[in-house]
Each structure stands twice: as structure tokens, then as C-alpha cells.
PDB file of C-alpha atoms in Angstrom:
ATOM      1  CA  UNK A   1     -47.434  -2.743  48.820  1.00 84.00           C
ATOM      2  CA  UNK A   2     -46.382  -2.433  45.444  1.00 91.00           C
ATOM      3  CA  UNK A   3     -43.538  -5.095  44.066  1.00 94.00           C
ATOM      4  CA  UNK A   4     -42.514  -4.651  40.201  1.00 96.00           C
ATOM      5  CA  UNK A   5     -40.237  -5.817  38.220  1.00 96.00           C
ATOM      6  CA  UNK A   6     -39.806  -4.913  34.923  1.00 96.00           C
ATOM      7  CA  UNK A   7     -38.784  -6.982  31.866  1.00 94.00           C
ATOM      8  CA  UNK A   8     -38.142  -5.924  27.875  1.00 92.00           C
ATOM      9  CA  UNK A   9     -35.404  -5.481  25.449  1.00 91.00           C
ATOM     10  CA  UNK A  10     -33.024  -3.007  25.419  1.00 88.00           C
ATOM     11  CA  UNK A  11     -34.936   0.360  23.976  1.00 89.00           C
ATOM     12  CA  UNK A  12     -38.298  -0.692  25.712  1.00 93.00           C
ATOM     13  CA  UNK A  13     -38.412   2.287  27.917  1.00 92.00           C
ATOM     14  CA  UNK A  14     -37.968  -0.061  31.146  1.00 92.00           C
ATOM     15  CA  UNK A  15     -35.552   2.129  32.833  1.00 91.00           C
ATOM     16  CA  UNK A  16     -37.857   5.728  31.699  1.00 93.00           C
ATOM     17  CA  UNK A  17     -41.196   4.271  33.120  1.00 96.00           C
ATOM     18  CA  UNK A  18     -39.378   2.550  36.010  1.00 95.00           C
ATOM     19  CA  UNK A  19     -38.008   5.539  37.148  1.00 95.00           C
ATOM     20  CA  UNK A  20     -41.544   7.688  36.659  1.00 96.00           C
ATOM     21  CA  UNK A  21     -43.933   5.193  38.356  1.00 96.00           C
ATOM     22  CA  UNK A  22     -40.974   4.919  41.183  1.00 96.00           C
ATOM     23  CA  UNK A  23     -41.698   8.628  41.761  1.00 96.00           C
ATOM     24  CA  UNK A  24     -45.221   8.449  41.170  1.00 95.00           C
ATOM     25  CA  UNK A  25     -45.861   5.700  43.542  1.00 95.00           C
ATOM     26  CA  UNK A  26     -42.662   7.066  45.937  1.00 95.00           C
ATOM     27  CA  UNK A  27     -40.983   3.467  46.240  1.00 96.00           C
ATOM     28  CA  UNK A  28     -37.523   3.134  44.874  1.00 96.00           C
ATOM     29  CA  UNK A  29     -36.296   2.727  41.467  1.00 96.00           C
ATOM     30  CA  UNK A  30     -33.835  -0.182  42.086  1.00 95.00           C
ATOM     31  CA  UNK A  31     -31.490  -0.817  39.030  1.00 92.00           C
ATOM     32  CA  UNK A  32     -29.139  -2.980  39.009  1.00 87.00           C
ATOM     33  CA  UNK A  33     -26.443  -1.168  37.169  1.00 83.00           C
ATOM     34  CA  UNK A  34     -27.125   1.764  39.783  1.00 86.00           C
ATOM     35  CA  UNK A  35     -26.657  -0.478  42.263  1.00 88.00           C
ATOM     36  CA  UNK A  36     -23.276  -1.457  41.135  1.00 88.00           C
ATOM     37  CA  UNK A  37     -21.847   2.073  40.408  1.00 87.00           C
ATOM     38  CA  UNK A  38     -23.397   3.266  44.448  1.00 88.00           C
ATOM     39  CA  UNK A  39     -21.615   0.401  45.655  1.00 89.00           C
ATOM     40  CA  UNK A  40     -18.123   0.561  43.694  1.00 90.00           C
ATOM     41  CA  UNK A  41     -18.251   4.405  44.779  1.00 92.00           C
ATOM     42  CA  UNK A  42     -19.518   3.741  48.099  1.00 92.00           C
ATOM     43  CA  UNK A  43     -16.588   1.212  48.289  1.00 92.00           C
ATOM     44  CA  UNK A  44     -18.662  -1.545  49.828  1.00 91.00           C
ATOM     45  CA  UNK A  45     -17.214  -4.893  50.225  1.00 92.00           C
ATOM     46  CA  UNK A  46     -19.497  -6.299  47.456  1.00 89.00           C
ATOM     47  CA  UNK A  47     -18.596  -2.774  45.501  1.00 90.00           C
ATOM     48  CA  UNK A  48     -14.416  -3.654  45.882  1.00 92.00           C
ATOM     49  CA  UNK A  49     -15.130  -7.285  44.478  1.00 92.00           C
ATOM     50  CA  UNK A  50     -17.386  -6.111  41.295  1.00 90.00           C
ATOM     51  CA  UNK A  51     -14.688  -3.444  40.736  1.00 90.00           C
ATOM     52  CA  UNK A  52     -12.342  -6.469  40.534  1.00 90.00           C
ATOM     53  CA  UNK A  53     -13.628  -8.264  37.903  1.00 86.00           C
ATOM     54  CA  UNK A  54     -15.133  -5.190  36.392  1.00 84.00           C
ATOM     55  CA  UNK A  55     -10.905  -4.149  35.709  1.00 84.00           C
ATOM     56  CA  UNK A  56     -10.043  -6.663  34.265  1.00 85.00           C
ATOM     57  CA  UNK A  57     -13.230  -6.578  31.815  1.00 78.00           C
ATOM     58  CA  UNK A  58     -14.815  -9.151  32.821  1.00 82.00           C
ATOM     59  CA  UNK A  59     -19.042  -9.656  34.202  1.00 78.00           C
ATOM     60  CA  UNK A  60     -19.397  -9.276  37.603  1.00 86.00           C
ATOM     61  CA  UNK A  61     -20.804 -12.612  38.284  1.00 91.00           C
ATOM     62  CA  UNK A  62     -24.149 -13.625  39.147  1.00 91.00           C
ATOM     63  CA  UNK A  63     -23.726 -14.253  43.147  1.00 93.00           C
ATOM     64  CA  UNK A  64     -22.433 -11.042  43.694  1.00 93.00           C
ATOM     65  CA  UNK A  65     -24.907  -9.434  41.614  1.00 92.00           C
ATOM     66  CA  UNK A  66     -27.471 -11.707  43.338  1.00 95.00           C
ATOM     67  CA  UNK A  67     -25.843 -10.453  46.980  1.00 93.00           C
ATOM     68  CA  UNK A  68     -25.938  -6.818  45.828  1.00 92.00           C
ATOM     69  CA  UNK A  69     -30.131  -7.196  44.970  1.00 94.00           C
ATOM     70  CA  UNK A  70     -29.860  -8.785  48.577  1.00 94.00           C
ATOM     71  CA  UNK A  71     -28.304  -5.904  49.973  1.00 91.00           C
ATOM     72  CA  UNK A  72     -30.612  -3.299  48.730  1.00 93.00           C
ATOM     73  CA  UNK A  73     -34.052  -4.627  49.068  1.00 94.00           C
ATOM     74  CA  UNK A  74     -32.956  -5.254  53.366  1.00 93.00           C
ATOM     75  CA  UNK A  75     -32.955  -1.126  52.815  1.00 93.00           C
ATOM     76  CA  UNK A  76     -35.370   0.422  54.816  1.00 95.00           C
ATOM     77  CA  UNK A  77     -36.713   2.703  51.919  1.00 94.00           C
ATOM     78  CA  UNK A  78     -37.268  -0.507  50.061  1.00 94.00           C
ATOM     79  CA  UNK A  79     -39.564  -1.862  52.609  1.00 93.00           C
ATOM     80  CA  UNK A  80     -42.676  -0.006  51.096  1.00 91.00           C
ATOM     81  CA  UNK A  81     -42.475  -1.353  47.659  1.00 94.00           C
ATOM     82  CA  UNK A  82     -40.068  -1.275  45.452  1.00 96.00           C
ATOM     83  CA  UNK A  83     -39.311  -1.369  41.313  1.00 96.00           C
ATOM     84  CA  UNK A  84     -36.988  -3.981  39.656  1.00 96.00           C
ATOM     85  CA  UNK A  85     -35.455  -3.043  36.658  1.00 93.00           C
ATOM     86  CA  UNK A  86     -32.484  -5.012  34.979  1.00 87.00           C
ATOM     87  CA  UNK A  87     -32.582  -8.185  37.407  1.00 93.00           C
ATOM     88  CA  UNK A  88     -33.799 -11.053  36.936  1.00 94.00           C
ATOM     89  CA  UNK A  89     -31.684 -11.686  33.812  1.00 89.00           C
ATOM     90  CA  UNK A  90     -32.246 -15.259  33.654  1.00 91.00           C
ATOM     91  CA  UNK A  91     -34.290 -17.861  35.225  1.00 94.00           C
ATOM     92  CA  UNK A  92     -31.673 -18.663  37.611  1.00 94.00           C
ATOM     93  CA  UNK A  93     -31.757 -15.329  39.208  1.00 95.00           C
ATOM     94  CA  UNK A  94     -35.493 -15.303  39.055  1.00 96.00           C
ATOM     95  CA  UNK A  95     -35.460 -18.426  41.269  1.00 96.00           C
ATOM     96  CA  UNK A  96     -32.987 -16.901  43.284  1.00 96.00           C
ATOM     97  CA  UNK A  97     -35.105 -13.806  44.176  1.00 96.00           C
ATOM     98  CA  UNK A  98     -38.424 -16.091  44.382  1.00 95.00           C
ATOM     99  CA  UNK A  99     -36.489 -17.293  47.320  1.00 95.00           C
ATOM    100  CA  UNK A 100     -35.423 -14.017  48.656  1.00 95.00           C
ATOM    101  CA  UNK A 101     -38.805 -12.671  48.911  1.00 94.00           C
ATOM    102  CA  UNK A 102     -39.992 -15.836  50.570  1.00 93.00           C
ATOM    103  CA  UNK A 103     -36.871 -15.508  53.188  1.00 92.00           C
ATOM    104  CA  UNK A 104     -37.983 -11.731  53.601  1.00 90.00           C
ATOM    105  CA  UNK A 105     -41.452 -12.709  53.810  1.00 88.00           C
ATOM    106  CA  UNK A 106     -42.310 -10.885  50.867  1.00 84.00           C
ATOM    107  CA  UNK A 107     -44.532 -11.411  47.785  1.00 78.00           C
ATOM    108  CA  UNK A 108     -46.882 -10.519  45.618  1.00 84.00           C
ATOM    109  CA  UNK A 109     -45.173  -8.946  42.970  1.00 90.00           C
ATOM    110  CA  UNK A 110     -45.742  -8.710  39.582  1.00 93.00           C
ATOM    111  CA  UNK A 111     -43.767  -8.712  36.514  1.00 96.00           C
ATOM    112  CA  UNK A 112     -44.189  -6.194  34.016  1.00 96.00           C
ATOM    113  CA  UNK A 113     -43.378  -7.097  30.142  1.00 95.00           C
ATOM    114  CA  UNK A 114     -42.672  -3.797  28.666  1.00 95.00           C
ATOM    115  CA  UNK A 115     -42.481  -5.267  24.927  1.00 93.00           C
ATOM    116  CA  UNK A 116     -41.448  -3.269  21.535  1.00 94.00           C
ATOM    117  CA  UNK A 117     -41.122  -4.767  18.321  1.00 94.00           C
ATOM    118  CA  UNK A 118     -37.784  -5.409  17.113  1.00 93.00           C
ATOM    119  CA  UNK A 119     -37.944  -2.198  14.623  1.00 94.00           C
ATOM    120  CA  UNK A 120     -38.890   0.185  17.159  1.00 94.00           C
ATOM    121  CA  UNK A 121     -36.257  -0.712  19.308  1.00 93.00           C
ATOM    122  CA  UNK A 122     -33.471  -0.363  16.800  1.00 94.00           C
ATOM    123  CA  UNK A 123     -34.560   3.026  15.745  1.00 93.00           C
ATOM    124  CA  UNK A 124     -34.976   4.359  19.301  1.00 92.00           C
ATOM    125  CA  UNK A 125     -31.357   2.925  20.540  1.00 92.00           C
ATOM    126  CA  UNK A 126     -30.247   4.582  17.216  1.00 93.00           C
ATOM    127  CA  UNK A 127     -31.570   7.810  17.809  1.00 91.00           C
ATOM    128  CA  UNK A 128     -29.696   8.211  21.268  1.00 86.00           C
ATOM    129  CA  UNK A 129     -27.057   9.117  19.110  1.00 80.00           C
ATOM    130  CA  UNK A 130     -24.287   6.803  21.413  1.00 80.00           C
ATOM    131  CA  UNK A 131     -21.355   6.293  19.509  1.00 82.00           C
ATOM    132  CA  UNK A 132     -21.753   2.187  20.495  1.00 77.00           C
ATOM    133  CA  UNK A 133     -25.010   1.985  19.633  1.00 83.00           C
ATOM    134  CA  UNK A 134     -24.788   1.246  15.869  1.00 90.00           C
ATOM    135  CA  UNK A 135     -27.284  -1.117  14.166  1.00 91.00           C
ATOM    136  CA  UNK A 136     -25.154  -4.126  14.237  1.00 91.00           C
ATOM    137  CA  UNK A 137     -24.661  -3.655  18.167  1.00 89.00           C
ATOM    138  CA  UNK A 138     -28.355  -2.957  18.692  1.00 91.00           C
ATOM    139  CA  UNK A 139     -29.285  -6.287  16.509  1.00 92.00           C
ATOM    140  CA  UNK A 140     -26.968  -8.531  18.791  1.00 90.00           C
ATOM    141  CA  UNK A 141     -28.363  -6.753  22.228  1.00 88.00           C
ATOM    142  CA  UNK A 142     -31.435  -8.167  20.712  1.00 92.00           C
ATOM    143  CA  UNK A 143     -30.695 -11.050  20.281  1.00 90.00           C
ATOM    144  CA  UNK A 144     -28.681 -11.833  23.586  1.00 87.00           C
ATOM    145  CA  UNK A 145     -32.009 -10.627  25.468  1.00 88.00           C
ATOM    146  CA  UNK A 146     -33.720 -12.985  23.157  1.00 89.00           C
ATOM    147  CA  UNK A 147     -31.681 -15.912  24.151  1.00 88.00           C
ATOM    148  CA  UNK A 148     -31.029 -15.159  28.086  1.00 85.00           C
ATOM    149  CA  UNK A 149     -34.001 -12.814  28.878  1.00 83.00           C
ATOM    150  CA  UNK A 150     -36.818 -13.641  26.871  1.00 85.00           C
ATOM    151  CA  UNK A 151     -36.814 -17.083  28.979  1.00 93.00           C
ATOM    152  CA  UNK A 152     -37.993 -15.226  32.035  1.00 94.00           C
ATOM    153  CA  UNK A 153     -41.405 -14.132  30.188  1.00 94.00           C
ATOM    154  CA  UNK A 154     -42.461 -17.928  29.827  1.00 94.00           C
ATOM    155  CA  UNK A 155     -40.966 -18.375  33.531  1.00 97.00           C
ATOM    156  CA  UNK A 156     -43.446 -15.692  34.790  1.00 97.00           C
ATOM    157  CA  UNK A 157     -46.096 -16.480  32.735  1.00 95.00           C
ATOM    158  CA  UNK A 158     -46.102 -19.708  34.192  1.00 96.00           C
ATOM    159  CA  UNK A 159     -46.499 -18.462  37.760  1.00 94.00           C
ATOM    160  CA  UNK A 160     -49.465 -16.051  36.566  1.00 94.00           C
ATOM    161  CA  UNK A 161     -47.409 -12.968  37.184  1.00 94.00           C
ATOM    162  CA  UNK A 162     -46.547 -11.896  34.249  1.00 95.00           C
ATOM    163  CA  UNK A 163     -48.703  -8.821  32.880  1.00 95.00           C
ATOM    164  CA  UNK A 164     -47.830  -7.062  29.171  1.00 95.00           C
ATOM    165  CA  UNK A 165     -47.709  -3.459  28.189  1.00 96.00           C
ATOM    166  CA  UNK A 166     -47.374  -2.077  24.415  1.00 96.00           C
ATOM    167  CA  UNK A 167     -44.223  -0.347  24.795  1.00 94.00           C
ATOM    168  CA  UNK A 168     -44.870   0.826  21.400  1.00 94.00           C
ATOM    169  CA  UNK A 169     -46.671   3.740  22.495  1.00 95.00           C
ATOM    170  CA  UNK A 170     -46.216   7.698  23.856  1.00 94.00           C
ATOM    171  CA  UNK A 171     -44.748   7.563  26.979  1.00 95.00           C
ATOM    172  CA  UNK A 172     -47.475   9.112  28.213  1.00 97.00           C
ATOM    173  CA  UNK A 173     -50.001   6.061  27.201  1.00 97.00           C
ATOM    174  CA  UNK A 174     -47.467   3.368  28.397  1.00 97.00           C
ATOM    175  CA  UNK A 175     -47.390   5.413  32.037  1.00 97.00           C
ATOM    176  CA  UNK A 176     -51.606   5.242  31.477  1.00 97.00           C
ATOM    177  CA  UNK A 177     -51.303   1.489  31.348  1.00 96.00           C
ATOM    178  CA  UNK A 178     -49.227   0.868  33.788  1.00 96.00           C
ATOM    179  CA  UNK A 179     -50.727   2.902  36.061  1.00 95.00           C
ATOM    180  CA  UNK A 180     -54.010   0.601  35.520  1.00 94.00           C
ATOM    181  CA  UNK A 181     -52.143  -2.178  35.875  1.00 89.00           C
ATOM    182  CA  UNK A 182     -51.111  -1.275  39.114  1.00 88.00           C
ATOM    183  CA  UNK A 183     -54.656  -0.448  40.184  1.00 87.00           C
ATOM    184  CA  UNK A 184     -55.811  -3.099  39.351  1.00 81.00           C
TER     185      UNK A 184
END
């Protein structure tokens, strides 16, 4: 049973080569942003309270983001294998899902480090063409993910289940190496 979860700044790819090894290996593509927008249209009770704070402009806070990733991995299409992509943030939420699996019995999965350089990033994010996405945004994306993400690679590493991929490649030679990864 395959168990991923994907880490890497904003521009990686995460989210591109989540969503093709989700098809390739048919397990769900679980992301936590999707997540939010199927349950504030589905108007779940979790989906009425994010749409709450999400009003008045603030984050949707961790426990409810943390109940949501409950939610959807007790989904019977997500009891094959499933991708991660977006949560764990931050060490807190990685301890809270260490304990989730353990509570569903589950394990074993491993934690992909899709990493880009800093340069590559910026230009990619730039050339989306999003009207929000100008350099000065990009840098401090960067360097948020730096100071609340980046923690999680030295959290994982710890635990031996951290594996790195060049994201600086084709798509097509990142998909390669994850694919080994997996097969591995």
C-alpha cells in the first residue's frame, strides 16, 4: 500500500506530480486546499466552520484542518493508499497525523522532498502569469515555507522517512524518479 506525502516550496511541482503518480498508481490525490473547497461546497459541518473564519479572512485553524485530513483518509477510496500534498505544514501537524495513522493502524509511509532551488522557483511561480504572484510575493512564500515548512524535512529525516527528488528537472524525469522511489 502506497502512503506519500509530499513536501517542497511553493513552485516545486508537488501538486503536478502528486496528482500524476495519484493516477498512475490509482490512489487519491488528497490536497488539503481541495479538501477545504469539497467540504465548504459540500456544506459539511467542518466545511460551515472553515467558511467561518475563512469570511472574515482569517486561517482556518489547525484542528479543523487536522479534523478535515481525519475525515478524508476514514474514506473508503483512501483505504488503498493515498497521496498527501499540502499537510503536514508544521511539525505539530506531522505529530498529529503520526498519531492518526497509528489510531487507523496505518503506516509506512514515506515523505517525499520535492526540492527546487530558490531561482527556479521564482521564475516558474512568475511565469504562471497570476496577477499575485509578483517577485516580492514569491520571495516571502519562500521564506514562510522556510521558516514553518522546512522544519518538517529535519522532522522526517529523523524518522528515516524522508526521501529527496531534484525537482529541478523535466517533469517527465522527476515522474522517472519518483516512480523508482516508489519501487523501491
Amino acid at each position: 500500500m502506497t502512503r506519500l506525502i509530499f513536501l517542497g516550496p511553493p513552485g516545486a511541482g508537488k501538486g503536478t506530480q502528486a496528482k500524476n503518480l495519484a493516477e498512475f498508481l490509482y490512489i487519491p490525490h488528497i490536497s488539503t486546499g481541495d479538501i477545504l473547497r469539497q467540504a465548504i461546497q459540500d456544506q459539511t459541518n467542518l466545511g460551515m466552520q472553515a467558511q467561518s473564519f475563512m469570511d472574515k479572512g482569517e486561517l482556518v485553524p489547525d484542528k479543523l484542518v487536522e479534523d478535515m485530513v481525519e475525515e478524508r483518509l476514514k474514506q473508503p477510496d483512501a483505504q488503498t493508499g493515498w497521496i498527501l500534498d499540502g499537510f503536514p505544514r508544521k511539525v505539530t501537524q506531522a505529530k498529529f497525523l503520526g498519531e492518526l495513522l497509528i489510531n487507523l493502524r496505518e503506516g509506512g509511509e514515506k515523505v517525499i522532498n520535492l526540492d527546487a532551488p530558490d531561482a527556479v522557483v521564482i521564475n516558474r511561480l512568475l511565469g504562471r502569469g497570476r496577477k499575485d504572484d509578483t517577485e516580492e510575493v514569491i520571495r516571502r512564500r519562500l521564506e514562510i515555507y522556510r521558516d514553518e515548512t522546512a522544519p518538517l524535512i529535519n522532522y522526517y529525516s529523523d524518522r528515516q522517512q524522508l526521501l529527496t527528488v531534484n525537482g529541478n528537472q523535466s517533469q517527465e524525469e522527476v515522474f522517472s524518479d519518483l516512480k523508482n522511489i516508489i519501487a523501491a
